[in-house]
Tab-separated table of C-alpha atoms and ligand atoms in Angstrom:
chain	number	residue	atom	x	y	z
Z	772	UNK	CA	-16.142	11.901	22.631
Z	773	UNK	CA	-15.983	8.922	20.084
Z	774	UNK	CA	-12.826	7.264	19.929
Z	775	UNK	CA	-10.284	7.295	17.383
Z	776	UNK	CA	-10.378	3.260	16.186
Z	777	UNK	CA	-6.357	3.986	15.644
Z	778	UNK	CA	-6.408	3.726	19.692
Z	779	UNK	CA	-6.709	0.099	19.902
Z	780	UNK	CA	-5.151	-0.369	16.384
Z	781	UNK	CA	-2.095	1.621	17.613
Z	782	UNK	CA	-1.997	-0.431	21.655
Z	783	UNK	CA	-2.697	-4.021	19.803
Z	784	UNK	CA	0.293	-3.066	17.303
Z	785	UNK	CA	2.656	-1.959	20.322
Z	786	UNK	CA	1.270	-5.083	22.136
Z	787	UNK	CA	2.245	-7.578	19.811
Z	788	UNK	CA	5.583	-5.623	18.950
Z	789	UNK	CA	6.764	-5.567	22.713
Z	790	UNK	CA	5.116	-7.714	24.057
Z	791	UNK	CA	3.478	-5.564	26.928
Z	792	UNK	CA	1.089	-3.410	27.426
Z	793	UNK	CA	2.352	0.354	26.584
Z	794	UNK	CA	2.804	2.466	29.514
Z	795	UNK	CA	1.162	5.703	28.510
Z	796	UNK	CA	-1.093	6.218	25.133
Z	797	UNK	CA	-1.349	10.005	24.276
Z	798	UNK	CA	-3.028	12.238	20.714
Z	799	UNK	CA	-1.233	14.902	19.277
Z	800	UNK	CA	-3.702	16.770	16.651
Z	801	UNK	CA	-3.065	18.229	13.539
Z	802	UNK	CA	-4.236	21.338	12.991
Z	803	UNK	CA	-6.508	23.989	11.112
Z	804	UNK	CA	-6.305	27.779	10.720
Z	805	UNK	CA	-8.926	30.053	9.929
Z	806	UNK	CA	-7.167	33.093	8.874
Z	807	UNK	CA	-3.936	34.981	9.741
Z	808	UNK	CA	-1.274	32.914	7.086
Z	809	UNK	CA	2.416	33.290	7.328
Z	810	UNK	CA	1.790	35.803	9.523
Z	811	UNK	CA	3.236	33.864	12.605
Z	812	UNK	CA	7.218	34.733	11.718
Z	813	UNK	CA	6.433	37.959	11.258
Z	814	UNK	CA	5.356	38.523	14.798
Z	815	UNK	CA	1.659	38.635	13.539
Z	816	UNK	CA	-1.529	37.217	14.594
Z	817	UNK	CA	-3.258	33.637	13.915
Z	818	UNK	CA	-6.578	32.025	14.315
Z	819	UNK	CA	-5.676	28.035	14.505
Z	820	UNK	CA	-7.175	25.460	15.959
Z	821	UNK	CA	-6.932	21.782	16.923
Z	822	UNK	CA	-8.424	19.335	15.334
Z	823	UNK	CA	-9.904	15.730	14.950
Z	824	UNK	CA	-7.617	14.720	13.113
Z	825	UNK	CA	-4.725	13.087	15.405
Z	826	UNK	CA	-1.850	10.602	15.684
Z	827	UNK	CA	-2.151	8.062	18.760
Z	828	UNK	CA	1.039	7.287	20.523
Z	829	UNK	CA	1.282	4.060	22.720
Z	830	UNK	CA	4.484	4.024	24.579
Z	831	UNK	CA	7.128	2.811	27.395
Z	832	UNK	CA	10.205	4.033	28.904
Z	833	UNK	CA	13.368	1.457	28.334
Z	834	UNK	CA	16.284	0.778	30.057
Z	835	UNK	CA	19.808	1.651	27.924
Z	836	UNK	CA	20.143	3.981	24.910
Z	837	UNK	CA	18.234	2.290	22.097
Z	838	UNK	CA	15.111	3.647	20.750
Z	839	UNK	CA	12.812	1.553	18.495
Z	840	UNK	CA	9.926	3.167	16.982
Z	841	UNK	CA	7.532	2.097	14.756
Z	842	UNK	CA	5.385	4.121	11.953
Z	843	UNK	CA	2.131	2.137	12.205
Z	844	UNK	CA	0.560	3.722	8.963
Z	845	UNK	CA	3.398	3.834	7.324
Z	846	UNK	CA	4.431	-0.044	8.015
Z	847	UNK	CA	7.767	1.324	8.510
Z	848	UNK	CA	9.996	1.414	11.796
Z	849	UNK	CA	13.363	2.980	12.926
Z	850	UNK	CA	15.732	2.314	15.928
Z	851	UNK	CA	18.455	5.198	16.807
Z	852	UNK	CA	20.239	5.827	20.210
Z	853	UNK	CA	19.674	8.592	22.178
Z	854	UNK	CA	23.291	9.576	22.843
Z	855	UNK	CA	23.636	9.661	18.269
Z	856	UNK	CA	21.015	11.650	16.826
Z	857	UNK	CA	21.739	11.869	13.382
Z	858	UNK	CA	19.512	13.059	10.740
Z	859	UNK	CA	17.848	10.587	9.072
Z	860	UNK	CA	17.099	9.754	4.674
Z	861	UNK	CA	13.599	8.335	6.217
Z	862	UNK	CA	12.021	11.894	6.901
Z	863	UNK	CA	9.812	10.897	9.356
Z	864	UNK	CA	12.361	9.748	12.332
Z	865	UNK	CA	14.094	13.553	12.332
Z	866	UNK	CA	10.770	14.246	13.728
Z	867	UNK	CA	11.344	12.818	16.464
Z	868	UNK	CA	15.058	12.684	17.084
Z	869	UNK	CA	14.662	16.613	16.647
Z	870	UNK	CA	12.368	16.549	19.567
Z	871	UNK	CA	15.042	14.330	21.823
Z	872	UNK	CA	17.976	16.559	20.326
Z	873	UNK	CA	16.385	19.983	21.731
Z	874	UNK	CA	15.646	18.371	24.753
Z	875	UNK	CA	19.227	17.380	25.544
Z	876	UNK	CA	20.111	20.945	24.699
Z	877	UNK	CA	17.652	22.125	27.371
Z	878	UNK	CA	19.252	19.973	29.538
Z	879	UNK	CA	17.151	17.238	30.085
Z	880	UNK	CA	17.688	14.045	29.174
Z	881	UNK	CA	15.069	11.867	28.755
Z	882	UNK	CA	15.805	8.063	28.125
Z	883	UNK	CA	15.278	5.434	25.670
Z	884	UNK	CA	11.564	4.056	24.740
Z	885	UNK	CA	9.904	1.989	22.892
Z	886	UNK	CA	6.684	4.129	20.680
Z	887	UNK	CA	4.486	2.908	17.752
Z	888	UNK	CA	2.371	5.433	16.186
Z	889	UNK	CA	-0.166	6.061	13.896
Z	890	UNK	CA	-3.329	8.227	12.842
Z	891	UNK	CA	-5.597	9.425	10.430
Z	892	UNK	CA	-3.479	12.997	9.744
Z	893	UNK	CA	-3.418	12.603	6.142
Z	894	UNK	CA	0.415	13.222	5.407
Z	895	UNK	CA	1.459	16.486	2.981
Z	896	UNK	CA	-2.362	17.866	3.112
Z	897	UNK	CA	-0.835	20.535	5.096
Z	898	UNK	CA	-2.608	19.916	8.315
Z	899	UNK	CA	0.420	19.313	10.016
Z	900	UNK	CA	1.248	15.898	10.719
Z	901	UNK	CA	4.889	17.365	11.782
Z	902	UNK	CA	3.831	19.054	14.462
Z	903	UNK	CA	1.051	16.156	15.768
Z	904	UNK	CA	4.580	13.916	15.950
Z	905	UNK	CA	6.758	16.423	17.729
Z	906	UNK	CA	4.005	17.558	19.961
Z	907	UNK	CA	2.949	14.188	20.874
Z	908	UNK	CA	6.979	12.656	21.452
Z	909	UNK	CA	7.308	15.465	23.755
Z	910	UNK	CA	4.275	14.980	25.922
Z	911	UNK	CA	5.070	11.321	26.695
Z	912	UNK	CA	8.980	12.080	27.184
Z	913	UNK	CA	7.609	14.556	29.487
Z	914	UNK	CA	5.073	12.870	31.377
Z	915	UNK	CA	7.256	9.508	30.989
Z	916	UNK	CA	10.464	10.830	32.485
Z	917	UNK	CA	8.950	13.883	34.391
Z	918	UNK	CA	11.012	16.553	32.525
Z	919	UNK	CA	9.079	19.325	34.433
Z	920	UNK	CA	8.995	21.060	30.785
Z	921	UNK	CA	5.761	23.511	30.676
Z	922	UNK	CA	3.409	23.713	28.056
Z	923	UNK	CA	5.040	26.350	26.235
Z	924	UNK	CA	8.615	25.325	26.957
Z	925	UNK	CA	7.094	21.846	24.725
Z	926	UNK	CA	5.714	24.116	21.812
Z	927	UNK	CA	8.992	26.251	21.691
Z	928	UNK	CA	11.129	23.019	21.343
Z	929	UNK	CA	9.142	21.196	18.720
Z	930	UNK	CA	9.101	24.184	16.770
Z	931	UNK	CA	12.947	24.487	17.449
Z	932	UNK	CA	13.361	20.588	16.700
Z	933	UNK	CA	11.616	21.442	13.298
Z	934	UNK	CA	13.908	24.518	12.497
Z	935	UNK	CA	17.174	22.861	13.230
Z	936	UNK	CA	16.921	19.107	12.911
Z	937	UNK	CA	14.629	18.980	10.300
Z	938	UNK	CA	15.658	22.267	8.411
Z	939	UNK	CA	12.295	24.030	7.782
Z	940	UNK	CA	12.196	27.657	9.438
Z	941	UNK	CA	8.438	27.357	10.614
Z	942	UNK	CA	6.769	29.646	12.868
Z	943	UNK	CA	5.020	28.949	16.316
Z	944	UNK	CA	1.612	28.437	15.069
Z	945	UNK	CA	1.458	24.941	14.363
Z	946	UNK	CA	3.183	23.573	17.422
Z	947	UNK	CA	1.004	25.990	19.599
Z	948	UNK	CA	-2.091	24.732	17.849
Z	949	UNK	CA	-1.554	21.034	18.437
Z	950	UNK	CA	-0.355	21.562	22.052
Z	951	UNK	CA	-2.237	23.987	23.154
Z	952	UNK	CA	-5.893	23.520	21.476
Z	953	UNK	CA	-9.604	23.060	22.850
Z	954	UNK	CA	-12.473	21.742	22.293
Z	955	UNK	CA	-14.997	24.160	19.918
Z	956	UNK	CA	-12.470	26.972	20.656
Z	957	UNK	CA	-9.940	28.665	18.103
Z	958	UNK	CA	-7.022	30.396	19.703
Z	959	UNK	CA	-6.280	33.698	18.844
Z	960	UNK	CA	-2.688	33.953	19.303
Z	961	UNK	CA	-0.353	36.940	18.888
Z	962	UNK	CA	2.955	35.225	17.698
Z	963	UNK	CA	5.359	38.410	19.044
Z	964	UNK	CA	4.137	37.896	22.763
Z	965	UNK	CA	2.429	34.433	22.419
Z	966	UNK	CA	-0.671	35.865	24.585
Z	967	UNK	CA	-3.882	34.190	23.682
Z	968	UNK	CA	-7.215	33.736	24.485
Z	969	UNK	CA	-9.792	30.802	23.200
Z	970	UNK	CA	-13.007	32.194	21.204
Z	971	UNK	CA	-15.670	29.569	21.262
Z	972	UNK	CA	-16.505	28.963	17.695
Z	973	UNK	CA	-20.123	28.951	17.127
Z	974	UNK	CA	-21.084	28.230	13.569
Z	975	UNK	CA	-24.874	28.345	13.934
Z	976	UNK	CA	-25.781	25.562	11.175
Z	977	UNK	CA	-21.836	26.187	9.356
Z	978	UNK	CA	-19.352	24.413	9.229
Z	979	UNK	CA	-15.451	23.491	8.363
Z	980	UNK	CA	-14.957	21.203	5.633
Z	981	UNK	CA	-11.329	21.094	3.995
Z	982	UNK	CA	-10.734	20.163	0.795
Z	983	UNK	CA	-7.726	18.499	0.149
Z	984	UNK	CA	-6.205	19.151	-3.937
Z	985	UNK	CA	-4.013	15.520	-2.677
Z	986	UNK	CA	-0.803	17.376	-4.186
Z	987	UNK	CA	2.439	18.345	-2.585
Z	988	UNK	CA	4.641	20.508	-4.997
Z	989	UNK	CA	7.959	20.287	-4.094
Z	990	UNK	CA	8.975	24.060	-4.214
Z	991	UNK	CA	6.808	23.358	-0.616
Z	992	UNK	CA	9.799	24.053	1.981
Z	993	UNK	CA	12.401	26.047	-0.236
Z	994	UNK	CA	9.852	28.676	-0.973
Z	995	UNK	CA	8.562	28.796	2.460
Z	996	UNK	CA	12.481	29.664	3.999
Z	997	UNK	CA	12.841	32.162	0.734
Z	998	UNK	CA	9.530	33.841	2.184
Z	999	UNK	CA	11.098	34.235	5.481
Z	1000	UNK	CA	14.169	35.636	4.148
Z	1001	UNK	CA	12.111	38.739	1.985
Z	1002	UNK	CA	10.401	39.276	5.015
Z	1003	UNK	CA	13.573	39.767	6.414
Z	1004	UNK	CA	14.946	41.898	3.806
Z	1005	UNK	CA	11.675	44.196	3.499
Z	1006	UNK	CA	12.115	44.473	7.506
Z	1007	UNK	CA	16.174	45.872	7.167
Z	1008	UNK	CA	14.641	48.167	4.626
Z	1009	UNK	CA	12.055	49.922	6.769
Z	1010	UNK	CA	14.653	49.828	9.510
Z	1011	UNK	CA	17.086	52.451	7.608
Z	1012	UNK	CA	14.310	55.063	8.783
Z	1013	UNK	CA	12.156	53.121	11.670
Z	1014	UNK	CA	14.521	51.577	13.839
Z	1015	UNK	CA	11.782	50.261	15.573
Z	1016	UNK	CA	10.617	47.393	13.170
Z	1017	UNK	CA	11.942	44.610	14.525
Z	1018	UNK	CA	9.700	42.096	12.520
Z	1019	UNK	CA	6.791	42.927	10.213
Z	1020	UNK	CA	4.681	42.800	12.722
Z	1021	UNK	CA	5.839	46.557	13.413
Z	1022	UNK	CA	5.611	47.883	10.127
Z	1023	UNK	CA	1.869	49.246	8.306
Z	1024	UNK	CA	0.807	48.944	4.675
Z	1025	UNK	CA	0.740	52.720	4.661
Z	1026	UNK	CA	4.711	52.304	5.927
Z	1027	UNK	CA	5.350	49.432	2.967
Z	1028	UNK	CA	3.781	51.538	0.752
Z	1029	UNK	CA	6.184	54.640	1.548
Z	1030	UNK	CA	8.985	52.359	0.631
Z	1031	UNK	CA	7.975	50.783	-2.102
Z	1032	UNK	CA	11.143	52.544	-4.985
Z	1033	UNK	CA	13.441	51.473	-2.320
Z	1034	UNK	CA	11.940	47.746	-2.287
Z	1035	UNK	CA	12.587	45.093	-4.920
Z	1036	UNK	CA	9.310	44.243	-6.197
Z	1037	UNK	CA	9.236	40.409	-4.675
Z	1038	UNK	CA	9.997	42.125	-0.889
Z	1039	UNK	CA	7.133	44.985	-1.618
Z	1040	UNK	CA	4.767	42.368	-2.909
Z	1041	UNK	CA	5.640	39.970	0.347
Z	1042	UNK	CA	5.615	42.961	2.654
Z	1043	UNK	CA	2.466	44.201	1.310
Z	1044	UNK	CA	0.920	41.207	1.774
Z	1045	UNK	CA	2.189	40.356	5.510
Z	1046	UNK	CA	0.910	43.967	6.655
Z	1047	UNK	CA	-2.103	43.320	5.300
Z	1048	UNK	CA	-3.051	40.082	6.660
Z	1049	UNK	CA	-2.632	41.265	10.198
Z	1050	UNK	CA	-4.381	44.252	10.120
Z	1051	UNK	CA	-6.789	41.798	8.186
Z	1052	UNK	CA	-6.588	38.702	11.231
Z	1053	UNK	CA	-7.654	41.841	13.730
Z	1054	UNK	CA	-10.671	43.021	11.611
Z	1055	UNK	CA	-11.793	38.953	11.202
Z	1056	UNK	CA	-11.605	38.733	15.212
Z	1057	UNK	CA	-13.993	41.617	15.239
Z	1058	UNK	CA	-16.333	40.239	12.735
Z	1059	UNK	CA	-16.098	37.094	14.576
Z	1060	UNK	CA	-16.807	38.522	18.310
Z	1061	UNK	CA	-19.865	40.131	16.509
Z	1062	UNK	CA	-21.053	36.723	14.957
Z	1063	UNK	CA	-20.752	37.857	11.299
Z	1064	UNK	CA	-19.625	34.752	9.845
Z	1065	UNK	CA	-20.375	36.043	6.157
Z	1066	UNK	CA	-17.827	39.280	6.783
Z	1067	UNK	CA	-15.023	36.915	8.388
Z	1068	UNK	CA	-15.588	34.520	5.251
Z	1069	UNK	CA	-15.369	37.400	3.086
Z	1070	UNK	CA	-11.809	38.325	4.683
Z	1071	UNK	CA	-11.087	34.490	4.363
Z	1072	UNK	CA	-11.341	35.380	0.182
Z	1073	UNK	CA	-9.322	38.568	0.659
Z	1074	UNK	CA	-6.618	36.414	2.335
Z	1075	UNK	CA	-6.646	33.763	-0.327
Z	1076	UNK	CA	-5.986	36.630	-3.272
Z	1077	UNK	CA	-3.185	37.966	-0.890
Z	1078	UNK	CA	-1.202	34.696	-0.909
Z	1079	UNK	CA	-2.326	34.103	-4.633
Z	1080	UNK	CA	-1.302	37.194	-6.098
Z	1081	UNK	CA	1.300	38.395	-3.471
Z	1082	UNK	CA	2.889	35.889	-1.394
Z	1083	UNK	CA	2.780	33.569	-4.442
Z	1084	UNK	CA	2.447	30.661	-2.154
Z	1085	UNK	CA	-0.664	29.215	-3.965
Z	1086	UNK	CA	-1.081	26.685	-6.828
Z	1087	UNK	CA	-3.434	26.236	-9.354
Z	1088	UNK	CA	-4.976	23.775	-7.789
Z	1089	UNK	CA	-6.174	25.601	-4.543
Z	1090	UNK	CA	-6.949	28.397	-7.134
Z	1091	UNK	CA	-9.557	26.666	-8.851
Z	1092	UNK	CA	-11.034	24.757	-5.707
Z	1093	UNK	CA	-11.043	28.562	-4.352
Z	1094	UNK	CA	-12.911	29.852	-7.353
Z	1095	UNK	CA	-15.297	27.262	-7.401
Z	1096	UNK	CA	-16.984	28.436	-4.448
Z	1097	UNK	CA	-16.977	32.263	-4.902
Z	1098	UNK	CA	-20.655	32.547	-6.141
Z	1099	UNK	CA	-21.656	29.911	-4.190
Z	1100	UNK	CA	-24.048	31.525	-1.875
Z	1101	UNK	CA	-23.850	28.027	0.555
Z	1102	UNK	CA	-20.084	29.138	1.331
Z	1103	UNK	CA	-19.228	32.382	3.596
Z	1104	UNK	CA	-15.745	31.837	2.914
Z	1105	UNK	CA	-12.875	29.853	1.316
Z	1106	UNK	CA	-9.297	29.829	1.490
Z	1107	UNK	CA	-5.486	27.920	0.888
Z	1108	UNK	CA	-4.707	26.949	4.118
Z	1109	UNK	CA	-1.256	26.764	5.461
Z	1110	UNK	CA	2.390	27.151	3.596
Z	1111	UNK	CA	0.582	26.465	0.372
Z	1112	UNK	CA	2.135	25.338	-2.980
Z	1113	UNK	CA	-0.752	21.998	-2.474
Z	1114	UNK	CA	-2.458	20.812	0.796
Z	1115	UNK	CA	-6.082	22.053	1.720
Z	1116	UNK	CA	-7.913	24.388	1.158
Z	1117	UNK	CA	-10.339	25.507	4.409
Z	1118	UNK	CA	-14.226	26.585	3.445
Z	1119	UNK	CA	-17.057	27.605	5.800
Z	1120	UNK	CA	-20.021	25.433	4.542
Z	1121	UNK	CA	-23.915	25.591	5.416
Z	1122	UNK	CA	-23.683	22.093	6.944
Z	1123	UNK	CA	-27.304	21.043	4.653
Z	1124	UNK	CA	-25.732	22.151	1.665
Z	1125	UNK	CA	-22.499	20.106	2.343
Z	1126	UNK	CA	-22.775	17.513	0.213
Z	1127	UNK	CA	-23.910	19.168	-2.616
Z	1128	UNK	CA	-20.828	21.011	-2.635
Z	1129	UNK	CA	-18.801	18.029	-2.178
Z	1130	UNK	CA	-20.457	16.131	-4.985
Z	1131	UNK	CA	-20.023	19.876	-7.347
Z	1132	UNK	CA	-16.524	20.463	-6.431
Z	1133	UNK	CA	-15.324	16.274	-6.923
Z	1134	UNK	CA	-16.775	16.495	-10.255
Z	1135	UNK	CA	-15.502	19.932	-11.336
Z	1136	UNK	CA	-11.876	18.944	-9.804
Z	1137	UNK	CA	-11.613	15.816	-11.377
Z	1138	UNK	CA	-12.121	17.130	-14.638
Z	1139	UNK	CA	-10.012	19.889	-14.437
Z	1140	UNK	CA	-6.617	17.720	-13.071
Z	1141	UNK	CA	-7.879	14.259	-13.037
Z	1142	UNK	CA	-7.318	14.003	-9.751
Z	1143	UNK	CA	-9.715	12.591	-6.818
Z	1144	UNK	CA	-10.673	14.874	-4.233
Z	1145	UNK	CA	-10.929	14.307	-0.706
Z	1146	UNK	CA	-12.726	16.338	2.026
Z	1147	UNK	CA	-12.655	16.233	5.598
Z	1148	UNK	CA	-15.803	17.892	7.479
Z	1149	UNK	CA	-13.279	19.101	10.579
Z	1150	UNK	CA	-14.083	19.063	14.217
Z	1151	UNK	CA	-12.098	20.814	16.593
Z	1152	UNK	CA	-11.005	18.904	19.717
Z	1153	UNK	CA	-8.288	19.355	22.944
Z	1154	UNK	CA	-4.721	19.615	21.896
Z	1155	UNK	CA	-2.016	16.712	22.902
Z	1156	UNK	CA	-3.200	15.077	25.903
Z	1157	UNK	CA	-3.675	11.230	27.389
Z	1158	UNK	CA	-6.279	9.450	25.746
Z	1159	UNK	CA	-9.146	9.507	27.465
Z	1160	UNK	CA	-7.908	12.101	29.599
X	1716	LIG	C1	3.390	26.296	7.903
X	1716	LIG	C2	4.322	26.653	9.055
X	1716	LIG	C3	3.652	27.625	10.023
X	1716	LIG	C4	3.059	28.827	9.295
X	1716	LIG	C5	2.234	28.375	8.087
X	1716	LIG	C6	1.789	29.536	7.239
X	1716	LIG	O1	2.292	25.573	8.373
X	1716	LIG	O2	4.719	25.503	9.739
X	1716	LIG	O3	4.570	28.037	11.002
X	1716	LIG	O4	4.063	29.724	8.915
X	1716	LIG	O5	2.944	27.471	7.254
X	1716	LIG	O6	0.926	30.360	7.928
């Protein structure tokens, strides 16, 4: 595997800083999904995966309380204490502090350390840089102060450091991606029970290439907790008569559907849509265990018009970059990836028609918003883990 140049960049940084050598260096991915979108807090299904894409940690236990940490990329740097975790104006550092925070509650207490980090996640593109900084703090408190925490015990308290110290009521999927992911493999996760399996991804002269629209609106996080909270509502609806729907998850369009005069239309529209997409994920894992890349890309479509239309999580901007490739026959399948309201969007490309499309889609993008686009042909790799290791 080639490695990431922000290895030595991230080492030499923590080498001048401190003065030593760090003590462990570890990568914590960002992550993709193919389909199955806001599904994951509704007990649904998802398809992520982990990818090349990563933030390098170099770091070493210290004695006392004081942590100093330093944002390589961002040239910025933060020092808190580990027995005063207090949210921070910076952003960035609740990442972390949220990771130290649930640990404490779990009762264990790591100690202080010293960490620089850095990567080539690109930040708000919606590839989850958040989760690639929890995932990766937690590993090396882990390894570094043998916690004994599992796997999933990790993804369950970065996802839990994200809900409460940060604030933004985020499903499993992203953690679980970044912690959990391998190499040419997508996980195909069930978010109720967390059972998975890996699915080798074979793309037979395909492949993934995001395009990022490189804006961030700000309704991003609001919106996303209002989501959660229709879901919610729709859910105590359908409970009146099924007492067993406990999250979407339980609940069929046909069911929606039979309550639709009892539903405000934002909660049918959002509970529509949910039902949909995991009966939708299911028929896409078919498709995919069959090798019919052009139906699962087709489903990719139907999901983007779901979160367009229903979920209203889209913006114009993935909209057109969407559109763009619907009669292109070089693309089986195109989507908004993630929360939405900006970020990426994800497209299955014949790999010798790839630049074409990048050199169509620049052109047609700039004109349309003015705004450069960037791509990022995707790779998927191992989840967090030692370098090298
Ligand atoms: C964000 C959240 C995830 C998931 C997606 C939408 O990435 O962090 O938990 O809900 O949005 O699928």
């Amino acid at each position: 595997m080639q490695q990431n140049p922000y290895v030595d960049r991230v080492t030499a940084r923590f080498a001048s800083q401190f003065g030593a050598q760090p003590q462990l260096v570890v990568r914590g991915p960002g992550r993709i999904n193919l389909i199955g979108e806001h599904t994951d807090y509704n007990g649904g299904f998802v398809m992520p995966a982990s990818i090349d894409k990563e933030l390098i940690f170099a770091i070493s236990p210290t004695e006392g309380n004081t942590c100093e940490v330093i944002a390589e990329n961002l040239n910025d740097s933060f020092t808190f204490s580990t027995d005063r975790l207090e949210k921070s104006r910076k952003g960035w550092p609740n990442y972390l502090m949220g990771v130290v925070d649930q640990m404490h509650k779990a009762g264990r207490h790591p100690g202080a350390f010293r960490l620089v980090f850095g990567g080539n996640i690109p930040t708000g593109a919606g590839l989850s840089s958040s989760a690639a900084l929890e995932c990766g703090l937690a590993f090396c408190l882990n390894e570094l102060y043998r916690l004994g925490l599992t796997t999933l015990e990790m993804v369950k308290l970065c996802q839990a450091a994200e809900n409460q110290f940060v604030g933004v009521a985020c499903g499993i999927m992203d953690q679980f991606a970044s912690m959990q992911g391998r190499e040419n493999s997508v996980i195909q996760l069930d978010c109720r029970s967390l059972d998975f399996n890996y699915f080798p991804l074979e793309l037979n002269g395909y492949m993934l290439l995001l395009c990022d629209t490189a804006v961030k609106h700000s309704l991003g996080s609001s919106e996303y907790n209002t989501r959660r909270q229709e879901c919610e509502q729709g859910v105590a609806i359908m409970q009146k008569k099924y007492p067993q729907v406990q999250l979407l998850r339980d609940a069929t369009p046909a069911m929606v559907e039979e309550f639709r005069s009892e539903m405000p239309a934002n909660v049918y529209d959002r509970c529509k849509y949910v039902t949909e997409e995991i009966e939708r994920v299911q028929v896409a894992s078919e498709l995919l265990n069959q090798n019919d890349l052009k139906g699962f890309g087709q489903k990719m479509y139907e999901t983007h018009d779901g979160l367009q239309h229903l979920y209203l999580v889209s913006c114009p901007e993935l909209d057109f970059l969407v559109d763009q490739t619907r009669d292109d026959e070089t693309v089986l399948g195109a989507r908004m990836m993630g929360g939405g309201f900006g970020g990426c969007t994800i497209n299955i490309v014949r790999e010798d028609a790839a630049e074409a499309l990048v050199a169509r889609l620049s052109e047609a993008y700039q004109n349309q918003f003015g705004i450069t686009l960037k791509t990022y042909p995707v790779r998927i790799t191992n989840g967090t883990g030692p370098v090298g290791g």
